[in-house]
mmCIF file of C-alpha atoms and ligand atoms in Angstrom:
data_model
loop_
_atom_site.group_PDB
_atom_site.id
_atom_site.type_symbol
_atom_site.label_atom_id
_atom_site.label_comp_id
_atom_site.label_asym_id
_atom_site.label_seq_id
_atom_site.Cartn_x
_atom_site.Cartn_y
_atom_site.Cartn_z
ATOM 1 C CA UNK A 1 20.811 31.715 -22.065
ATOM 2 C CA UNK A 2 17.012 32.661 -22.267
ATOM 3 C CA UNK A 3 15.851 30.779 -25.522
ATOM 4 C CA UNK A 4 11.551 32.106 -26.158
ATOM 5 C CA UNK A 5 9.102 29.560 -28.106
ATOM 6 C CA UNK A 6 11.721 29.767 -31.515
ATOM 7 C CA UNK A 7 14.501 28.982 -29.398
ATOM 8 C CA UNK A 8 16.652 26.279 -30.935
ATOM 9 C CA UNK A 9 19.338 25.731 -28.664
ATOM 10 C CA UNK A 10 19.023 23.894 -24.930
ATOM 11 C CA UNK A 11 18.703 27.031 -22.737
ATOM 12 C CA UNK A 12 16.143 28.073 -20.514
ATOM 13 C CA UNK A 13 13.071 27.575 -22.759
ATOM 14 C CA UNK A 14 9.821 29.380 -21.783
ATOM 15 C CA UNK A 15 6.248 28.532 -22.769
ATOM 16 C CA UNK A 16 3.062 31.423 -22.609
ATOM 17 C CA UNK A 17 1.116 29.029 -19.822
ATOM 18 C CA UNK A 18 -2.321 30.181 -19.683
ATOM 19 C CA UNK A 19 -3.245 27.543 -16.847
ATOM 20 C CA UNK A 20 -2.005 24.529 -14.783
ATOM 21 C CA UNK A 21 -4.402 21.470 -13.751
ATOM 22 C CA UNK A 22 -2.415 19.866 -11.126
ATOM 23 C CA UNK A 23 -4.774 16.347 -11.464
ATOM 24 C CA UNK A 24 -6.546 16.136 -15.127
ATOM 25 C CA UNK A 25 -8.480 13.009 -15.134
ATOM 26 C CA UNK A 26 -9.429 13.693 -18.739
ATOM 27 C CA UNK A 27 -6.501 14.642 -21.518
ATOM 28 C CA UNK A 28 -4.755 11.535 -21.394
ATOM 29 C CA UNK A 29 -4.602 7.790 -19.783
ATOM 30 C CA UNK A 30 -4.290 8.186 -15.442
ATOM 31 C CA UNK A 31 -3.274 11.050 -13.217
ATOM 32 C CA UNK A 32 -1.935 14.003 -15.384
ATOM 33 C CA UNK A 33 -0.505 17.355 -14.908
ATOM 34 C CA UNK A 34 -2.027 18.943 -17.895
ATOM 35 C CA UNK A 35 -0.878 22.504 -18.695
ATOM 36 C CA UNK A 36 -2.948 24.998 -20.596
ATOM 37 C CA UNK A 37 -0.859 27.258 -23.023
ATOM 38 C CA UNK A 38 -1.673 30.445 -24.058
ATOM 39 C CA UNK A 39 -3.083 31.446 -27.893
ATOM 40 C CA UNK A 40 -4.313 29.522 -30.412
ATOM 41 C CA UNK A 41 -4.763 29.750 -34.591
ATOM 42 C CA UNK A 42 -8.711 28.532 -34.486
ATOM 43 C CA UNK A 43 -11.783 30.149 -33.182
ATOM 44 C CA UNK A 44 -13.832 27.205 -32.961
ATOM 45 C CA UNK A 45 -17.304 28.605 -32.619
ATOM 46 C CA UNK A 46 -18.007 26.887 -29.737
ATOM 47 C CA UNK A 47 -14.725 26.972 -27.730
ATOM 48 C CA UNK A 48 -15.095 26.607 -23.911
ATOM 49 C CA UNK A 49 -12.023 28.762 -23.706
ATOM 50 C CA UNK A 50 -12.033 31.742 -25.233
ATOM 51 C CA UNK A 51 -9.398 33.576 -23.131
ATOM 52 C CA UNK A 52 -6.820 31.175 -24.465
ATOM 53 C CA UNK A 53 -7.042 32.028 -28.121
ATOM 54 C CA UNK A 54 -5.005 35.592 -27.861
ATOM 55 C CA UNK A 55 -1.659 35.018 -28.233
ATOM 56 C CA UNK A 56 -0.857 38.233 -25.699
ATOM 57 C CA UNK A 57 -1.368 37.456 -22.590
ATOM 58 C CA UNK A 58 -0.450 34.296 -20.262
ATOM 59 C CA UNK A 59 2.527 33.753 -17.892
ATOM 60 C CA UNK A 60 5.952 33.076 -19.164
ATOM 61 C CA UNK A 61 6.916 29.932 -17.449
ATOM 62 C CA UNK A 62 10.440 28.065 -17.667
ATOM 63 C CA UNK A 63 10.516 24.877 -19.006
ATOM 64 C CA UNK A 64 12.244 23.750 -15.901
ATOM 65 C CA UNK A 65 9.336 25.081 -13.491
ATOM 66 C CA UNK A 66 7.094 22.345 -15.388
ATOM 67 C CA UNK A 67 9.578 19.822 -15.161
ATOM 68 C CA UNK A 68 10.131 20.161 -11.238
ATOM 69 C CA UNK A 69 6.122 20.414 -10.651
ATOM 70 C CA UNK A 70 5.997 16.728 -12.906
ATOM 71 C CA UNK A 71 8.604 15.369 -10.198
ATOM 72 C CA UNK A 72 6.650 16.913 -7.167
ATOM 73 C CA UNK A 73 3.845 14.954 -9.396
ATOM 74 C CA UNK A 74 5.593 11.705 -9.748
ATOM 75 C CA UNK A 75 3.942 9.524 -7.382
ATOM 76 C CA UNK A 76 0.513 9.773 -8.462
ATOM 77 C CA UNK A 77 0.691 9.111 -11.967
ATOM 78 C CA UNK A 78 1.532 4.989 -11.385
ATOM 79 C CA UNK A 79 2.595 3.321 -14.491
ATOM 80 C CA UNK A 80 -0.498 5.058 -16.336
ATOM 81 C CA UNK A 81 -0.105 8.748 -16.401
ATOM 82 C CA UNK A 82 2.405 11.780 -16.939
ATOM 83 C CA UNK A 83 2.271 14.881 -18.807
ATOM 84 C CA UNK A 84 -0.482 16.647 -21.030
ATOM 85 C CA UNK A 85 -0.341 19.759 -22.810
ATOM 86 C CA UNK A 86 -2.886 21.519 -24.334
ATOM 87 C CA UNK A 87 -4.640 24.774 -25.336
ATOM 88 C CA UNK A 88 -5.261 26.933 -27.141
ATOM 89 C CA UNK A 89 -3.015 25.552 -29.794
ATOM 90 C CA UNK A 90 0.492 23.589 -28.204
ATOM 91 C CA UNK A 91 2.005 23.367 -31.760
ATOM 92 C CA UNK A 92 2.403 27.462 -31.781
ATOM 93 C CA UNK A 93 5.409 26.734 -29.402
ATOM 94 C CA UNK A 94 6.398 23.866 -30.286
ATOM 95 C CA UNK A 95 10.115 24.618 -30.105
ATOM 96 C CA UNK A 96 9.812 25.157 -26.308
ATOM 97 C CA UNK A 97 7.814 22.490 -26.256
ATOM 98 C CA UNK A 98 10.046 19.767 -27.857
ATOM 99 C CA UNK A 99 12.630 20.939 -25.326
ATOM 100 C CA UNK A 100 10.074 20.234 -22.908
ATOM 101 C CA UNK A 101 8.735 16.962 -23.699
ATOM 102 C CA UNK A 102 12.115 15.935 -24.763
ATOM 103 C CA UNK A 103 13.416 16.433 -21.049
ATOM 104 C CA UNK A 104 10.277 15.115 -19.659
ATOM 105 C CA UNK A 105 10.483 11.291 -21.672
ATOM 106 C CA UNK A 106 14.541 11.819 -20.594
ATOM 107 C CA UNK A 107 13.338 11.359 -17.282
ATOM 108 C CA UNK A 108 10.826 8.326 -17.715
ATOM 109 C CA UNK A 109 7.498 10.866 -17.982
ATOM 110 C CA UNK A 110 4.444 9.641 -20.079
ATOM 111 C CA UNK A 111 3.551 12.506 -22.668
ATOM 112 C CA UNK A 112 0.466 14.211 -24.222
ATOM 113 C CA UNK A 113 -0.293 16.719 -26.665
ATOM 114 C CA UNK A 114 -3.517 17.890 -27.130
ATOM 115 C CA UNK A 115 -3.495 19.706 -30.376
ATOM 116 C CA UNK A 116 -5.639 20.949 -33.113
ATOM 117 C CA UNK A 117 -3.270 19.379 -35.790
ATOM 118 C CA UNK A 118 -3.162 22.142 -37.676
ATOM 119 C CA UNK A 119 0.884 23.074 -38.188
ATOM 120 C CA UNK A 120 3.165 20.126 -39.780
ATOM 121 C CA UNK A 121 6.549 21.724 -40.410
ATOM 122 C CA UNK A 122 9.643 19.947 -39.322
ATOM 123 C CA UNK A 123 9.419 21.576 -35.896
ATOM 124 C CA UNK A 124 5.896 19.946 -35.456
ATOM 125 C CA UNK A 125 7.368 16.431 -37.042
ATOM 126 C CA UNK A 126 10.473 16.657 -34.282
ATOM 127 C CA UNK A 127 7.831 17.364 -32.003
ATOM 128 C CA UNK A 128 6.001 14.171 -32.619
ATOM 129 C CA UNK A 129 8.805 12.426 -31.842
ATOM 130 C CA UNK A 130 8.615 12.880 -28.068
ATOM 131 C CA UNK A 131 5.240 12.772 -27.680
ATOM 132 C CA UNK A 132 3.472 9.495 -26.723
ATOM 133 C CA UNK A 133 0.258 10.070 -27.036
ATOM 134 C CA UNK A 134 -1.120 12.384 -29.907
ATOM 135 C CA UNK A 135 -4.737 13.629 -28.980
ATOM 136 C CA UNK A 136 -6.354 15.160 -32.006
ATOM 137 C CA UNK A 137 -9.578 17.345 -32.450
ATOM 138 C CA UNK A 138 -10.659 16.929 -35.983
ATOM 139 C CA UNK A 139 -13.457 19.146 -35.462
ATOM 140 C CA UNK A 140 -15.313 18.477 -38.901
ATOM 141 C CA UNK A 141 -14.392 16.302 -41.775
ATOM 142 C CA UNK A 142 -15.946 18.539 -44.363
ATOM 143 C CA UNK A 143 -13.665 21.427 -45.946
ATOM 144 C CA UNK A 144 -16.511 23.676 -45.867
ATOM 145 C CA UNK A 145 -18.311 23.232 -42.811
ATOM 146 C CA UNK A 146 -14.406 22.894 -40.649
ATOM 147 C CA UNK A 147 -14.133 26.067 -41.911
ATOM 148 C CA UNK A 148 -17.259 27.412 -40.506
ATOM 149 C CA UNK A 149 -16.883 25.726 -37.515
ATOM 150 C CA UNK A 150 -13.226 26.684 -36.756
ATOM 151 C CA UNK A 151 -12.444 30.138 -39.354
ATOM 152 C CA UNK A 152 -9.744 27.474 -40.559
ATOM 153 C CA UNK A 153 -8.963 24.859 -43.276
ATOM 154 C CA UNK A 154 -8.652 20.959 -42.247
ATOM 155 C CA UNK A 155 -6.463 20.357 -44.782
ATOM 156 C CA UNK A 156 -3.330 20.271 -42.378
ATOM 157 C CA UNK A 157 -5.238 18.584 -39.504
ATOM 158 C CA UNK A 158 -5.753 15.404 -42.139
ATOM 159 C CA UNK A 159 -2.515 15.686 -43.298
ATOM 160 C CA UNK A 160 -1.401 16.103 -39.624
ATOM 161 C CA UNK A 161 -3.167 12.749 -38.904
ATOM 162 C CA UNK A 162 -1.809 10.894 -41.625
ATOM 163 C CA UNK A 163 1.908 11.551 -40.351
ATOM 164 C CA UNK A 164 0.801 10.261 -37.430
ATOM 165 C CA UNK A 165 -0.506 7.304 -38.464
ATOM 166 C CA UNK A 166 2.796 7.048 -40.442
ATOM 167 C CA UNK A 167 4.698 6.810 -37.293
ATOM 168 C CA UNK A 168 2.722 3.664 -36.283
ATOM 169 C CA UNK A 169 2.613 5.818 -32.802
ATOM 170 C CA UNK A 170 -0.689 6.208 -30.849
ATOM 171 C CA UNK A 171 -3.246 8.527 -30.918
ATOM 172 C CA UNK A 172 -6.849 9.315 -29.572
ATOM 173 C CA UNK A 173 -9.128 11.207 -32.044
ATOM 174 C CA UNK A 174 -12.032 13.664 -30.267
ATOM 175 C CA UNK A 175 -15.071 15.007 -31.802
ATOM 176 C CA UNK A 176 -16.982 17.924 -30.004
ATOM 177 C CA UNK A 177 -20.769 17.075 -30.860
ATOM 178 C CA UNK A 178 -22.680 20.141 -31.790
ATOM 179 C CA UNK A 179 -26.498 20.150 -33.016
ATOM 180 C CA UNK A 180 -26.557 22.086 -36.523
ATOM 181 C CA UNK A 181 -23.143 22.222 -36.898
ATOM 182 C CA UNK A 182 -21.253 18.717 -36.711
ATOM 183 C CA UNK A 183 -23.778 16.244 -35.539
ATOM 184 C CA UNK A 184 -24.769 15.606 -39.647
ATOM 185 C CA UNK A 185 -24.880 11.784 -39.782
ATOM 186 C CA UNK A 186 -23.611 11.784 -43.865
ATOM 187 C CA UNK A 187 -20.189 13.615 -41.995
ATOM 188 C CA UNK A 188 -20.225 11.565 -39.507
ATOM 189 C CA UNK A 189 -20.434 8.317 -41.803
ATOM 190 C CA UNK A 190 -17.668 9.737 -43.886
ATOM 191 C CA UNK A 191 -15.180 11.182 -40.528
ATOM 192 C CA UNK A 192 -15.720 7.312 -39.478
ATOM 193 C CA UNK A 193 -15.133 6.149 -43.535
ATOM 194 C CA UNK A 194 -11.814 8.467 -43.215
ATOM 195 C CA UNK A 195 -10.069 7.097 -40.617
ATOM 196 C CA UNK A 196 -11.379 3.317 -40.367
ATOM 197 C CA UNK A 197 -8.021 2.218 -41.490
ATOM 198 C CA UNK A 198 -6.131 3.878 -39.214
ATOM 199 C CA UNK A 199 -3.842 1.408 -36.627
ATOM 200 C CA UNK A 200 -2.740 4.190 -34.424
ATOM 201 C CA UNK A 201 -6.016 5.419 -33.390
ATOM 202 C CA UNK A 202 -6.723 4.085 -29.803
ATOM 203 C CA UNK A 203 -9.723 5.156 -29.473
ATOM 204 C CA UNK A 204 -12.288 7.541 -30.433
ATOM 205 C CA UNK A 205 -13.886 10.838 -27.904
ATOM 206 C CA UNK A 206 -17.350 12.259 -28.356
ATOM 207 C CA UNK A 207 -17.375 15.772 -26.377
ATOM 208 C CA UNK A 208 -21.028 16.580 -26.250
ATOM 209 C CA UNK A 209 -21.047 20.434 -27.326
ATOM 210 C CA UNK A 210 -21.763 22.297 -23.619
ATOM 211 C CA UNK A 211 -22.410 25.838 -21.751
ATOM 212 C CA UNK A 212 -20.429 25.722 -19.224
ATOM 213 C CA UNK A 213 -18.075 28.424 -20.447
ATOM 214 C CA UNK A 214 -20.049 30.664 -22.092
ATOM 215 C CA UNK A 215 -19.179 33.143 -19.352
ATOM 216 C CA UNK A 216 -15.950 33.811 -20.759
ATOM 217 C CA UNK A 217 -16.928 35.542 -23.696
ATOM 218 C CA UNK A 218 -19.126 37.848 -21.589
ATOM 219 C CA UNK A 219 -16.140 38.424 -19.170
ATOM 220 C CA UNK A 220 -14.153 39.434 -22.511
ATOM 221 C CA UNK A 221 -16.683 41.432 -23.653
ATOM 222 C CA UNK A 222 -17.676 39.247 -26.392
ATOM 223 C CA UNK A 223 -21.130 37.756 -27.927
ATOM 224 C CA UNK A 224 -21.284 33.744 -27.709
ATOM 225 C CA UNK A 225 -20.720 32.483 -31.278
ATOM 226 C CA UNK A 226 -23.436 29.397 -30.564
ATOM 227 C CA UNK A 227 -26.087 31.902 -28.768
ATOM 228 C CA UNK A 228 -29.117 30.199 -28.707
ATOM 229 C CA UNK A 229 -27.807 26.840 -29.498
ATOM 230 C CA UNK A 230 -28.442 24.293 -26.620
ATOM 231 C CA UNK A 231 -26.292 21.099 -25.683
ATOM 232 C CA UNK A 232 -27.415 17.865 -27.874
ATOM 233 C CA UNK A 233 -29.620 15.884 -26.004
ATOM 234 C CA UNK A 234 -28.898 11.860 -24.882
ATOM 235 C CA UNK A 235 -30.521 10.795 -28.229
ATOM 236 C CA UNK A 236 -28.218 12.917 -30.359
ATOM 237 C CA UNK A 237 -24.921 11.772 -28.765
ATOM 238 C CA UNK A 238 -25.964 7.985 -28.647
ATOM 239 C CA UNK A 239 -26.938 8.433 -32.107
ATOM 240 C CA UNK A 240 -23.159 9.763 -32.810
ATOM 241 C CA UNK A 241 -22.282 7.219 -30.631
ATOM 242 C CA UNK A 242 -23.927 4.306 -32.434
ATOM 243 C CA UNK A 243 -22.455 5.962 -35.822
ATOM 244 C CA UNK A 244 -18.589 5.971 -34.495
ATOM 245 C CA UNK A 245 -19.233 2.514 -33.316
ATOM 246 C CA UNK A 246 -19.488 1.142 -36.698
ATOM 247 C CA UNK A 247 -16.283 2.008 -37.665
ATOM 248 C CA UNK A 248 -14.006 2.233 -34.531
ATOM 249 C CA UNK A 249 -13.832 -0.154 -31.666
ATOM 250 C CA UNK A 250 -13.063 2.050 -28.842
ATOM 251 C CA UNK A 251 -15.546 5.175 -29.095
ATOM 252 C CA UNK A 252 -16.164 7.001 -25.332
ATOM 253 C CA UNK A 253 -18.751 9.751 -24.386
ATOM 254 C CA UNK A 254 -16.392 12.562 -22.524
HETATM 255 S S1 SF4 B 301 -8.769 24.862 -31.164
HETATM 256 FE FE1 SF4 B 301 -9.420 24.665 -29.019
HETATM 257 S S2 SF4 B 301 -8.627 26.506 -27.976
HETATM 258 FE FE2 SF4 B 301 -8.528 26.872 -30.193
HETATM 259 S S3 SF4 B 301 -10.420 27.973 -30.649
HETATM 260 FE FE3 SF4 B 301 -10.773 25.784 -31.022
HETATM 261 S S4 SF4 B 301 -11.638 24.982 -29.125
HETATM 262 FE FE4 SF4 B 301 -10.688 26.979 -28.652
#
């Protein structure tokens, strides 16, 4: 039985992959095997990968091909890492992905979703569930200026973090650090005020704003949304450093 993304029955699940890091140091505690699916709801103004917003496009993988790299994987991750999956936007298959992740923790795998937060429908919720570690972009706390920065609402992505929290499981909050666009210190102060209380939130990411994929959009024929607009300098991220700080314990400079 061939069950797509909205599959609901165990089958042979697939998932759009757009790309597969075999050793991702970054999305996650330890070693990971951190794979990249295809399309995504945003279009963050300065996303480093714009290829992966489409949903045409990318390879349709079995659930089971993931699952047999993760065991080729197994004896690098240690007792720290597992499996990550990220974007574009994971929750758009989140069926496929539940069945995923479910089989994954069956078989004594750490896992990671790195998500946007921005779909919290029972799917999403069941979802949750299985997944370990919870690594959320909340890419402005301001209505207006997330919508600027992203074409969509935060509404969800709040609520999304608030079930979270519910669950008493963990989660990492990340921050990409823009100049003129989400480095205002009054947002800053009031992202930190938001979440202060928060017990699930491990720790907090700062992802200085960078060039490095500006490329792309030339490659897909498109003009870079942040043209002109350079990286923040040291100053700028300490400063958003220094601001975290006061309000989380754990806040990192990716
Ligand atoms: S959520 Fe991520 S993948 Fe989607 S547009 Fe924003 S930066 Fe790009």
């Amino acid at each position: 039985m061939i069950r797509g993304g909205w599959g609901g029955v165990r089958g042979l699940f697939m998932l759009k992959v757009h790309s597969i890091e075999t050793f991702g140091t970054h999305e996650g505690p330890g070693i990971r095997l951190v794979i990249f699916l295809q399309g995504c709801n945003f279009r963050c103004l300065y996303c480093q990968n714009p290829d992966t917003q489409s949903v045409e496009g990318g390879k349709e993988t079995e659930t089971q091909k993931i699952l047999d790299l993760l065991e080729k994987q197994k004896p690098y991750f240690k007792d720290k890492g597992g499996l990550t999956v990220s974007g574009g936007e994971p929750l758009l298959q989140r069926h496929a992905l539940f069945d995923l992740f479910s089989q994954a923790k069956k078989s004594g795998f750490n896992t990671a979703l790195d998500t946007n937060g921005s779909i919290l429908d029972e799917a999403a919720k069941k979802l949750l569930e299985v997944t370990d570690l919870v690594l959320l972009d909340v890419k402005h706390i301001d209505p207006v200026w997330h919508q600027k920065v992203t074409n969509a609402s935060n509404n969800i992505v709040l609520k999304f973090a608030q079930y979270r929290e519910k669950t008493g499981k963990p989660m990492w909050l990340r921050y990409v650090l823009v100049p003129g666009f989400t480095d205002q210190k009054p947002f800053l102060h009031k992202w930190g005020e938001h979440f202060r209380k928060y017990k699930t939130i491990r720790r907090v990411e700062i992802l200085p704003y960078h060039t490095l994929g500006v490329y792309k959009y030339k490659a897909l024929g498109r003009e870079n949304p942040l043209k002109g607009v350079n990286p923040p300098t040291k100053e700028q991220v300490r400063e958003a450093h220094d601001i975290f700080k006061q309000y989380f314990p754990q806040v990192y400079i990716r």
